[in-house]
């Protein structure tokens, strides 16, 4: 059995700060994988550190499958190989390490918040009274929504909620574990690609 390690962008800089991210993504992956073996989730903090941590893991864990999961930050045109996106994106300039494959780089397009908007029922359950579903974009292709609009939509939808308050990044790591992966796969081609890779890499 090959161990799977997933290096995820975000979560802060301390282990305590990163715990909600680890728990949230672990819960989501458990739904995707059912009885299959579960990956180890590593919260990495800033985007660049996630890439560096993942590169180090390639040599530190040569017998494991190490996957990198980051926001794409921008739209990813159809057919664009993942390494082309991060190699040419301003601010990245990441080259694919020797021996790495396309299946080891995955995106939340254009940001993690697109995954949240893909499941408005989960948002409504979490935020409860005062949540405005109508403030969310009606479009089903969440990957086409620019990053700034994702934040604005979540802020408008949650600003009048009675107990949870307006959306904050820390809410996202908790919410990610409440999402329905089937809704996520239907709304995001890159989520579907990632979950397919994860399922193929894990054993029953």
JSON list of N, CA and C in Angstrom, two decimals, residues 54-121:
[
{"chain": "A", "resi": 54, "resn": "UNK", "atom": "N", "xyz": [6.19, 20.64, -0.17]},
{"chain": "A", "resi": 54, "resn": "UNK", "atom": "CA", "xyz": [5.91, 19.49, -1.04]},
{"chain": "A", "resi": 54, "resn": "UNK", "atom": "C", "xyz": [7.18, 19.03, -1.77]},
{"chain": "A", "resi": 55, "resn": "UNK", "atom": "N", "xyz": [7.98, 19.98, -2.24]},
{"chain": "A", "resi": 55, "resn": "UNK", "atom": "CA", "xyz": [9.23, 19.61, -2.92]},
{"chain": "A", "resi": 55, "resn": "UNK", "atom": "C", "xyz": [10.16, 18.86, -1.97]},
{"chain": "A", "resi": 56, "resn": "UNK", "atom": "N", "xyz": [10.26, 19.32, -0.74]},
{"chain": "A", "resi": 56, "resn": "UNK", "atom": "CA", "xyz": [11.10, 18.62, 0.25]},
{"chain": "A", "resi": 56, "resn": "UNK", "atom": "C", "xyz": [10.58, 17.21, 0.51]},
{"chain": "A", "resi": 57, "resn": "UNK", "atom": "N", "xyz": [9.25, 17.07, 0.52]},
{"chain": "A", "resi": 57, "resn": "UNK", "atom": "CA", "xyz": [8.65, 15.76, 0.81]},
{"chain": "A", "resi": 57, "resn": "UNK", "atom": "C", "xyz": [8.98, 14.74, -0.28]},
{"chain": "A", "resi": 58, "resn": "UNK", "atom": "N", "xyz": [9.20, 15.21, -1.51]},
{"chain": "A", "resi": 58, "resn": "UNK", "atom": "CA", "xyz": [9.51, 14.28, -2.60]},
{"chain": "A", "resi": 58, "resn": "UNK", "atom": "C", "xyz": [10.76, 13.47, -2.28]},
{"chain": "A", "resi": 59, "resn": "UNK", "atom": "N", "xyz": [11.73, 14.11, -1.60]},
{"chain": "A", "resi": 59, "resn": "UNK", "atom": "CA", "xyz": [12.94, 13.39, -1.22]},
{"chain": "A", "resi": 59, "resn": "UNK", "atom": "C", "xyz": [12.84, 12.78, 0.18]},
{"chain": "A", "resi": 60, "resn": "UNK", "atom": "N", "xyz": [12.06, 13.41, 1.06]},
{"chain": "A", "resi": 60, "resn": "UNK", "atom": "CA", "xyz": [11.93, 12.90, 2.43]},
{"chain": "A", "resi": 60, "resn": "UNK", "atom": "C", "xyz": [11.05, 11.66, 2.50]},
{"chain": "A", "resi": 61, "resn": "UNK", "atom": "N", "xyz": [10.09, 11.57, 1.59]},
{"chain": "A", "resi": 61, "resn": "UNK", "atom": "CA", "xyz": [9.15, 10.43, 1.59]},
{"chain": "A", "resi": 61, "resn": "UNK", "atom": "C", "xyz": [9.14, 9.80, 0.19]},
{"chain": "A", "resi": 62, "resn": "UNK", "atom": "N", "xyz": [10.26, 9.19, -0.20]},
{"chain": "A", "resi": 62, "resn": "UNK", "atom": "CA", "xyz": [10.36, 8.68, -1.58]},
{"chain": "A", "resi": 62, "resn": "UNK", "atom": "C", "xyz": [9.39, 7.53, -1.89]},
{"chain": "A", "resi": 63, "resn": "UNK", "atom": "N", "xyz": [8.91, 6.86, -0.85]},
{"chain": "A", "resi": 63, "resn": "UNK", "atom": "CA", "xyz": [8.00, 5.74, -1.08]},
{"chain": "A", "resi": 63, "resn": "UNK", "atom": "C", "xyz": [6.53, 6.12, -0.96]},
{"chain": "A", "resi": 64, "resn": "UNK", "atom": "N", "xyz": [6.27, 7.41, -0.70]},
{"chain": "A", "resi": 64, "resn": "UNK", "atom": "CA", "xyz": [4.89, 7.89, -0.59]},
{"chain": "A", "resi": 64, "resn": "UNK", "atom": "C", "xyz": [4.50, 8.64, -1.86]},
{"chain": "A", "resi": 65, "resn": "UNK", "atom": "N", "xyz": [3.20, 8.75, -2.08]},
{"chain": "A", "resi": 65, "resn": "UNK", "atom": "CA", "xyz": [2.70, 9.61, -3.15]},
{"chain": "A", "resi": 65, "resn": "UNK", "atom": "C", "xyz": [2.38, 10.96, -2.52]},
{"chain": "A", "resi": 66, "resn": "UNK", "atom": "N", "xyz": [3.14, 11.98, -2.88]},
{"chain": "A", "resi": 66, "resn": "UNK", "atom": "CA", "xyz": [2.97, 13.32, -2.32]},
{"chain": "A", "resi": 66, "resn": "UNK", "atom": "C", "xyz": [2.22, 14.19, -3.32]},
{"chain": "A", "resi": 67, "resn": "UNK", "atom": "N", "xyz": [1.07, 14.72, -2.89]},
{"chain": "A", "resi": 67, "resn": "UNK", "atom": "CA", "xyz": [0.24, 15.57, -3.74]},
{"chain": "A", "resi": 67, "resn": "UNK", "atom": "C", "xyz": [0.26, 17.00, -3.20]},
{"chain": "A", "resi": 68, "resn": "UNK", "atom": "N", "xyz": [0.18, 17.96, -4.09]},
{"chain": "A", "resi": 68, "resn": "UNK", "atom": "CA", "xyz": [0.15, 19.37, -3.72]},
{"chain": "A", "resi": 68, "resn": "UNK", "atom": "C", "xyz": [-1.21, 19.94, -4.11]},
{"chain": "A", "resi": 69, "resn": "UNK", "atom": "N", "xyz": [-1.90, 20.59, -3.15]},
{"chain": "A", "resi": 69, "resn": "UNK", "atom": "CA", "xyz": [-3.22, 21.18, -3.40]},
{"chain": "A", "resi": 69, "resn": "UNK", "atom": "C", "xyz": [-3.16, 22.65, -3.03]},
{"chain": "A", "resi": 70, "resn": "UNK", "atom": "N", "xyz": [-3.30, 23.52, -4.04]},
{"chain": "A", "resi": 70, "resn": "UNK", "atom": "CA", "xyz": [-3.22, 24.96, -3.82]},
{"chain": "A", "resi": 70, "resn": "UNK", "atom": "C", "xyz": [-4.34, 25.66, -4.60]},
{"chain": "A", "resi": 71, "resn": "UNK", "atom": "N", "xyz": [-4.63, 26.90, -4.20]},
{"chain": "A", "resi": 71, "resn": "UNK", "atom": "CA", "xyz": [-5.52, 27.73, -5.01]},
{"chain": "A", "resi": 71, "resn": "UNK", "atom": "C", "xyz": [-4.86, 28.00, -6.35]},
{"chain": "A", "resi": 72, "resn": "UNK", "atom": "N", "xyz": [-5.66, 28.05, -7.41]},
{"chain": "A", "resi": 72, "resn": "UNK", "atom": "CA", "xyz": [-5.08, 28.40, -8.71]},
{"chain": "A", "resi": 72, "resn": "UNK", "atom": "C", "xyz": [-4.86, 29.91, -8.81]},
{"chain": "A", "resi": 73, "resn": "UNK", "atom": "N", "xyz": [-5.57, 30.67, -7.96]},
{"chain": "A", "resi": 73, "resn": "UNK", "atom": "CA", "xyz": [-5.50, 32.14, -7.90]},
{"chain": "A", "resi": 73, "resn": "UNK", "atom": "C", "xyz": [-6.15, 32.82, -9.10]},
{"chain": "A", "resi": 74, "resn": "UNK", "atom": "N", "xyz": [-6.03, 32.23, -10.25]},
{"chain": "A", "resi": 74, "resn": "UNK", "atom": "CA", "xyz": [-6.62, 32.76, -11.48]},
{"chain": "A", "resi": 74, "resn": "UNK", "atom": "C", "xyz": [-7.38, 31.63, -12.18]},
{"chain": "A", "resi": 75, "resn": "UNK", "atom": "N", "xyz": [-8.10, 32.01, -13.24]},
{"chain": "A", "resi": 75, "resn": "UNK", "atom": "CA", "xyz": [-8.75, 31.00, -14.06]},
{"chain": "A", "resi": 75, "resn": "UNK", "atom": "C", "xyz": [-7.70, 30.10, -14.72]},
{"chain": "A", "resi": 76, "resn": "UNK", "atom": "N", "xyz": [-8.04, 28.85, -14.91]},
{"chain": "A", "resi": 76, "resn": "UNK", "atom": "CA", "xyz": [-7.14, 27.91, -15.59]},
{"chain": "A", "resi": 76, "resn": "UNK", "atom": "C", "xyz": [-7.83, 27.53, -16.91]},
{"chain": "A", "resi": 77, "resn": "UNK", "atom": "N", "xyz": [-7.33, 28.05, -18.02]},
{"chain": "A", "resi": 77, "resn": "UNK", "atom": "CA", "xyz": [-7.97, 27.74, -19.31]},
{"chain": "A", "resi": 77, "resn": "UNK", "atom": "C", "xyz": [-8.04, 26.23, -19.55]},
{"chain": "A", "resi": 78, "resn": "UNK", "atom": "N", "xyz": [-9.14, 25.80, -20.18]},
{"chain": "A", "resi": 78, "resn": "UNK", "atom": "CA", "xyz": [-9.32, 24.37, -20.45]},
{"chain": "A", "resi": 78, "resn": "UNK", "atom": "C", "xyz": [-8.13, 23.82, -21.22]},
{"chain": "A", "resi": 79, "resn": "UNK", "atom": "N", "xyz": [-7.67, 22.66, -20.81]},
{"chain": "A", "resi": 79, "resn": "UNK", "atom": "CA", "xyz": [-6.57, 22.00, -21.49]},
{"chain": "A", "resi": 79, "resn": "UNK", "atom": "C", "xyz": [-5.19, 22.43, -21.04]},
{"chain": "A", "resi": 80, "resn": "UNK", "atom": "N", "xyz": [-5.12, 23.40, -20.12]},
{"chain": "A", "resi": 80, "resn": "UNK", "atom": "CA", "xyz": [-3.82, 23.87, -19.64]},
{"chain": "A", "resi": 80, "resn": "UNK", "atom": "C", "xyz": [-3.22, 22.85, -18.67]},
{"chain": "A", "resi": 81, "resn": "UNK", "atom": "N", "xyz": [-2.05, 22.29, -18.96]},
{"chain": "A", "resi": 81, "resn": "UNK", "atom": "CA", "xyz": [-1.42, 21.38, -17.99]},
{"chain": "A", "resi": 81, "resn": "UNK", "atom": "C", "xyz": [-1.15, 22.12, -16.68]},
{"chain": "A", "resi": 82, "resn": "UNK", "atom": "N", "xyz": [-1.36, 21.48, -15.53]},
{"chain": "A", "resi": 82, "resn": "UNK", "atom": "CA", "xyz": [-1.22, 22.20, -14.25]},
{"chain": "A", "resi": 82, "resn": "UNK", "atom": "C", "xyz": [0.14, 22.85, -14.06]},
{"chain": "A", "resi": 83, "resn": "UNK", "atom": "N", "xyz": [1.20, 22.19, -14.50]},
{"chain": "A", "resi": 83, "resn": "UNK", "atom": "CA", "xyz": [2.51, 22.79, -14.28]},
{"chain": "A", "resi": 83, "resn": "UNK", "atom": "C", "xyz": [2.74, 24.00, -15.18]},
{"chain": "A", "resi": 84, "resn": "UNK", "atom": "N", "xyz": [2.08, 24.04, -16.32]},
{"chain": "A", "resi": 84, "resn": "UNK", "atom": "CA", "xyz": [2.16, 25.23, -17.17]},
{"chain": "A", "resi": 84, "resn": "UNK", "atom": "C", "xyz": [1.52, 26.43, -16.47]},
{"chain": "A", "resi": 85, "resn": "UNK", "atom": "N", "xyz": [0.41, 26.17, -15.75]},
{"chain": "A", "resi": 85, "resn": "UNK", "atom": "CA", "xyz": [-0.28, 27.27, -15.06]},
{"chain": "A", "resi": 85, "resn": "UNK", "atom": "C", "xyz": [0.63, 27.91, -14.03]},
{"chain": "A", "resi": 86, "resn": "UNK", "atom": "N", "xyz": [1.27, 27.11, -13.17]},
{"chain": "A", "resi": 86, "resn": "UNK", "atom": "CA", "xyz": [2.09, 27.70, -12.09]},
{"chain": "A", "resi": 86, "resn": "UNK", "atom": "C", "xyz": [3.46, 28.16, -12.61]},
{"chain": "A", "resi": 87, "resn": "UNK", "atom": "N", "xyz": [3.90, 27.62, -13.73]},
{"chain": "A", "resi": 87, "resn": "UNK", "atom": "CA", "xyz": [5.18, 28.08, -14.30]},
{"chain": "A", "resi": 87, "resn": "UNK", "atom": "C", "xyz": [5.04, 29.47, -14.90]},
{"chain": "A", "resi": 88, "resn": "UNK", "atom": "N", "xyz": [3.88, 29.73, -15.51]},
{"chain": "A", "resi": 88, "resn": "UNK", "atom": "CA", "xyz": [3.70, 31.00, -16.21]},
{"chain": "A", "resi": 88, "resn": "UNK", "atom": "C", "xyz": [2.95, 32.04, -15.39]},
{"chain": "A", "resi": 89, "resn": "UNK", "atom": "N", "xyz": [2.35, 31.66, -14.27]},
{"chain": "A", "resi": 89, "resn": "UNK", "atom": "CA", "xyz": [1.57, 32.62, -13.49]},
{"chain": "A", "resi": 89, "resn": "UNK", "atom": "C", "xyz": [2.48, 33.61, -12.78]},
{"chain": "A", "resi": 90, "resn": "UNK", "atom": "N", "xyz": [2.17, 34.90, -12.90]},
{"chain": "A", "resi": 90, "resn": "UNK", "atom": "CA", "xyz": [2.95, 35.93, -12.22]},
{"chain": "A", "resi": 90, "resn": "UNK", "atom": "C", "xyz": [2.91, 35.70, -10.71]},
{"chain": "A", "resi": 91, "resn": "UNK", "atom": "N", "xyz": [4.08, 35.68, -10.10]},
{"chain": "A", "resi": 91, "resn": "UNK", "atom": "CA", "xyz": [4.16, 35.44, -8.66]},
{"chain": "A", "resi": 91, "resn": "UNK", "atom": "C", "xyz": [4.52, 34.02, -8.32]},
{"chain": "A", "resi": 92, "resn": "UNK", "atom": "N", "xyz": [4.34, 33.09, -9.28]},
{"chain": "A", "resi": 92, "resn": "UNK", "atom": "CA", "xyz": [4.73, 31.69, -9.05]},
{"chain": "A", "resi": 92, "resn": "UNK", "atom": "C", "xyz": [6.07, 31.39, -9.73]},
{"chain": "A", "resi": 93, "resn": "UNK", "atom": "N", "xyz": [6.02, 31.07, -11.02]},
{"chain": "A", "resi": 93, "resn": "UNK", "atom": "CA", "xyz": [7.24, 30.68, -11.71]},
{"chain": "A", "resi": 93, "resn": "UNK", "atom": "C", "xyz": [7.77, 29.34, -11.24]},
{"chain": "A", "resi": 94, "resn": "UNK", "atom": "N", "xyz": [6.83, 28.44, -10.89]},
{"chain": "A", "resi": 94, "resn": "UNK", "atom": "CA", "xyz": [7.23, 27.13, -10.36]},
{"chain": "A", "resi": 94, "resn": "UNK", "atom": "C", "xyz": [7.52, 26.16, -11.52]},
{"chain": "A", "resi": 95, "resn": "UNK", "atom": "N", "xyz": [8.67, 25.54, -11.48]},
{"chain": "A", "resi": 95, "resn": "UNK", "atom": "CA", "xyz": [8.99, 24.49, -12.44]},
{"chain": "A", "resi": 95, "resn": "UNK", "atom": "C", "xyz": [8.68, 23.12, -11.85]},
{"chain": "A", "resi": 96, "resn": "UNK", "atom": "N", "xyz": [8.27, 22.22, -12.71]},
{"chain": "A", "resi": 96, "resn": "UNK", "atom": "CA", "xyz": [7.97, 20.85, -12.25]},
{"chain": "A", "resi": 96, "resn": "UNK", "atom": "C", "xyz": [9.28, 20.16, -11.88]},
{"chain": "A", "resi": 97, "resn": "UNK", "atom": "N", "xyz": [9.40, 19.67, -10.64]},
{"chain": "A", "resi": 97, "resn": "UNK", "atom": "CA", "xyz": [10.63, 18.96, -10.25]},
{"chain": "A", "resi": 97, "resn": "UNK", "atom": "C", "xyz": [10.84, 17.71, -11.09]},
{"chain": "A", "resi": 98, "resn": "UNK", "atom": "N", "xyz": [12.08, 17.32, -11.25]},
{"chain": "A", "resi": 98, "resn": "UNK", "atom": "CA", "xyz": [12.39, 16.09, -11.97]},
{"chain": "A", "resi": 98, "resn": "UNK", "atom": "C", "xyz": [11.66, 14.91, -11.30]},
{"chain": "A", "resi": 99, "resn": "UNK", "atom": "N", "xyz": [11.03, 14.11, -12.10]},
{"chain": "A", "resi": 99, "resn": "UNK", "atom": "CA", "xyz": [10.35, 12.94, -11.58]},
{"chain": "A", "resi": 99, "resn": "UNK", "atom": "C", "xyz": [8.92, 13.16, -11.15]},
{"chain": "A", "resi": 100, "resn": "UNK", "atom": "N", "xyz": [8.51, 14.42, -10.98]},
{"chain": "A", "resi": 100, "resn": "UNK", "atom": "CA", "xyz": [7.12, 14.72, -10.60]},
{"chain": "A", "resi": 100, "resn": "UNK", "atom": "C", "xyz": [6.21, 14.57, -11.81]},
{"chain": "A", "resi": 101, "resn": "UNK", "atom": "N", "xyz": [4.93, 14.37, -11.55]},
{"chain": "A", "resi": 101, "resn": "UNK", "atom": "CA", "xyz": [3.96, 14.19, -12.63]},
{"chain": "A", "resi": 101, "resn": "UNK", "atom": "C", "xyz": [2.85, 15.23, -12.53]},
{"chain": "A", "resi": 102, "resn": "UNK", "atom": "N", "xyz": [2.07, 15.34, -13.60]},
{"chain": "A", "resi": 102, "resn": "UNK", "atom": "CA", "xyz": [0.92, 16.25, -13.58]},
{"chain": "A", "resi": 102, "resn": "UNK", "atom": "C", "xyz": [-0.07, 15.85, -12.49]},
{"chain": "A", "resi": 103, "resn": "UNK", "atom": "N", "xyz": [-0.17, 14.57, -12.21]},
{"chain": "A", "resi": 103, "resn": "UNK", "atom": "CA", "xyz": [-1.15, 14.09, -11.22]},
{"chain": "A", "resi": 103, "resn": "UNK", "atom": "C", "xyz": [-0.78, 14.46, -9.79]},
{"chain": "A", "resi": 104, "resn": "UNK", "atom": "N", "xyz": [0.39, 15.06, -9.60]},
{"chain": "A", "resi": 104, "resn": "UNK", "atom": "CA", "xyz": [0.78, 15.44, -8.23]},
{"chain": "A", "resi": 104, "resn": "UNK", "atom": "C", "xyz": [0.46, 16.90, -7.92]},
{"chain": "A", "resi": 105, "resn": "UNK", "atom": "N", "xyz": [-0.01, 17.65, -8.89]},
{"chain": "A", "resi": 105, "resn": "UNK", "atom": "CA", "xyz": [-0.37, 19.05, -8.66]},
{"chain": "A", "resi": 105, "resn": "UNK", "atom": "C", "xyz": [-1.87, 19.24, -8.93]},
{"chain": "A", "resi": 106, "resn": "UNK", "atom": "N", "xyz": [-2.56, 19.78, -7.92]},
{"chain": "A", "resi": 106, "resn": "UNK", "atom": "CA", "xyz": [-4.01, 19.97, -8.04]},
{"chain": "A", "resi": 106, "resn": "UNK", "atom": "C", "xyz": [-4.40, 21.36, -7.54]},
{"chain": "A", "resi": 107, "resn": "UNK", "atom": "N", "xyz": [-5.54, 21.85, -8.10]},
{"chain": "A", "resi": 107, "resn": "UNK", "atom": "CA", "xyz": [-5.98, 23.21, -7.81]},
{"chain": "A", "resi": 107, "resn": "UNK", "atom": "C", "xyz": [-7.37, 23.24, -7.22]},
{"chain": "A", "resi": 108, "resn": "UNK", "atom": "N", "xyz": [-7.55, 24.23, -6.30]},
{"chain": "A", "resi": 108, "resn": "UNK", "atom": "CA", "xyz": [-8.88, 24.71, -5.96]},
{"chain": "A", "resi": 108, "resn": "UNK", "atom": "C", "xyz": [-9.06, 25.95, -6.83]},
{"chain": "A", "resi": 109, "resn": "UNK", "atom": "N", "xyz": [-9.94, 25.87, -7.81]},
{"chain": "A", "resi": 109, "resn": "UNK", "atom": "CA", "xyz": [-10.06, 26.92, -8.83]},
{"chain": "A", "resi": 109, "resn": "UNK", "atom": "C", "xyz": [-11.31, 27.78, -8.54]},
{"chain": "A", "resi": 110, "resn": "UNK", "atom": "N", "xyz": [-11.12, 29.11, -8.35]},
{"chain": "A", "resi": 110, "resn": "UNK", "atom": "CA", "xyz": [-9.84, 29.80, -8.34]},
{"chain": "A", "resi": 110, "resn": "UNK", "atom": "C", "xyz": [-9.31, 29.93, -6.91]},
{"chain": "A", "resi": 111, "resn": "UNK", "atom": "N", "xyz": [-10.16, 29.54, -5.96]},
{"chain": "A", "resi": 111, "resn": "UNK", "atom": "CA", "xyz": [-9.76, 29.55, -4.56]},
{"chain": "A", "resi": 111, "resn": "UNK", "atom": "C", "xyz": [-10.64, 28.54, -3.80]},
{"chain": "A", "resi": 112, "resn": "UNK", "atom": "N", "xyz": [-10.25, 28.22, -2.58]},
{"chain": "A", "resi": 112, "resn": "UNK", "atom": "CA", "xyz": [-11.01, 27.26, -1.78]},
{"chain": "A", "resi": 112, "resn": "UNK", "atom": "C", "xyz": [-12.47, 27.68, -1.65]},
{"chain": "A", "resi": 113, "resn": "UNK", "atom": "N", "xyz": [-12.73, 28.99, -1.63]},
{"chain": "A", "resi": 113, "resn": "UNK", "atom": "CA", "xyz": [-14.10, 29.48, -1.45]},
{"chain": "A", "resi": 113, "resn": "UNK", "atom": "C", "xyz": [-15.03, 29.02, -2.57]},
{"chain": "A", "resi": 114, "resn": "UNK", "atom": "N", "xyz": [-14.48, 28.72, -3.75]},
{"chain": "A", "resi": 114, "resn": "UNK", "atom": "CA", "xyz": [-15.32, 28.19, -4.83]},
{"chain": "A", "resi": 114, "resn": "UNK", "atom": "C", "xyz": [-15.90, 26.84, -4.43]},
{"chain": "A", "resi": 115, "resn": "UNK", "atom": "N", "xyz": [-15.13, 26.06, -3.70]},
{"chain": "A", "resi": 115, "resn": "UNK", "atom": "CA", "xyz": [-15.62, 24.76, -3.23]},
{"chain": "A", "resi": 115, "resn": "UNK", "atom": "C", "xyz": [-16.78, 24.97, -2.25]},
{"chain": "A", "resi": 116, "resn": "UNK", "atom": "N", "xyz": [-16.69, 26.00, -1.42]},
{"chain": "A", "resi": 116, "resn": "UNK", "atom": "CA", "xyz": [-17.77, 26.26, -0.46]},
{"chain": "A", "resi": 116, "resn": "UNK", "atom": "C", "xyz": [-19.06, 26.65, -1.19]},
{"chain": "A", "resi": 117, "resn": "UNK", "atom": "N", "xyz": [-18.93, 27.51, -2.20]},
{"chain": "A", "resi": 117, "resn": "UNK", "atom": "CA", "xyz": [-20.10, 27.98, -2.93]},
{"chain": "A", "resi": 117, "resn": "UNK", "atom": "C", "xyz": [-20.75, 26.85, -3.74]},
{"chain": "A", "resi": 118, "resn": "UNK", "atom": "N", "xyz": [-19.99, 25.81, -4.01]},
{"chain": "A", "resi": 118, "resn": "UNK", "atom": "CA", "xyz": [-20.54, 24.66, -4.75]},
{"chain": "A", "resi": 118, "resn": "UNK", "atom": "C", "xyz": [-21.59, 23.91, -3.94]},
{"chain": "A", "resi": 119, "resn": "UNK", "atom": "N", "xyz": [-21.63, 24.13, -2.63]},
{"chain": "A", "resi": 119, "resn": "UNK", "atom": "CA", "xyz": [-22.60, 23.42, -1.78]},
{"chain": "A", "resi": 119, "resn": "UNK", "atom": "C", "xyz": [-23.33, 24.42, -0.88]},
{"chain": "A", "resi": 120, "resn": "UNK", "atom": "N", "xyz": [-24.28, 25.18, -1.45]},
{"chain": "A", "resi": 120, "resn": "UNK", "atom": "CA", "xyz": [-24.99, 26.19, -0.62]},
{"chain": "A", "resi": 120, "resn": "UNK", "atom": "C", "xyz": [-25.79, 25.57, 0.51]},
{"chain": "A", "resi": 121, "resn": "UNK", "atom": "N", "xyz": [-26.21, 24.32, 0.35]},
{"chain": "A", "resi": 121, "resn": "UNK", "atom": "CA", "xyz": [-26.95, 23.67, 1.45]},
{"chain": "A", "resi": 121, "resn": "UNK", "atom": "C", "xyz": [-26.07, 23.54, 2.70]}
]
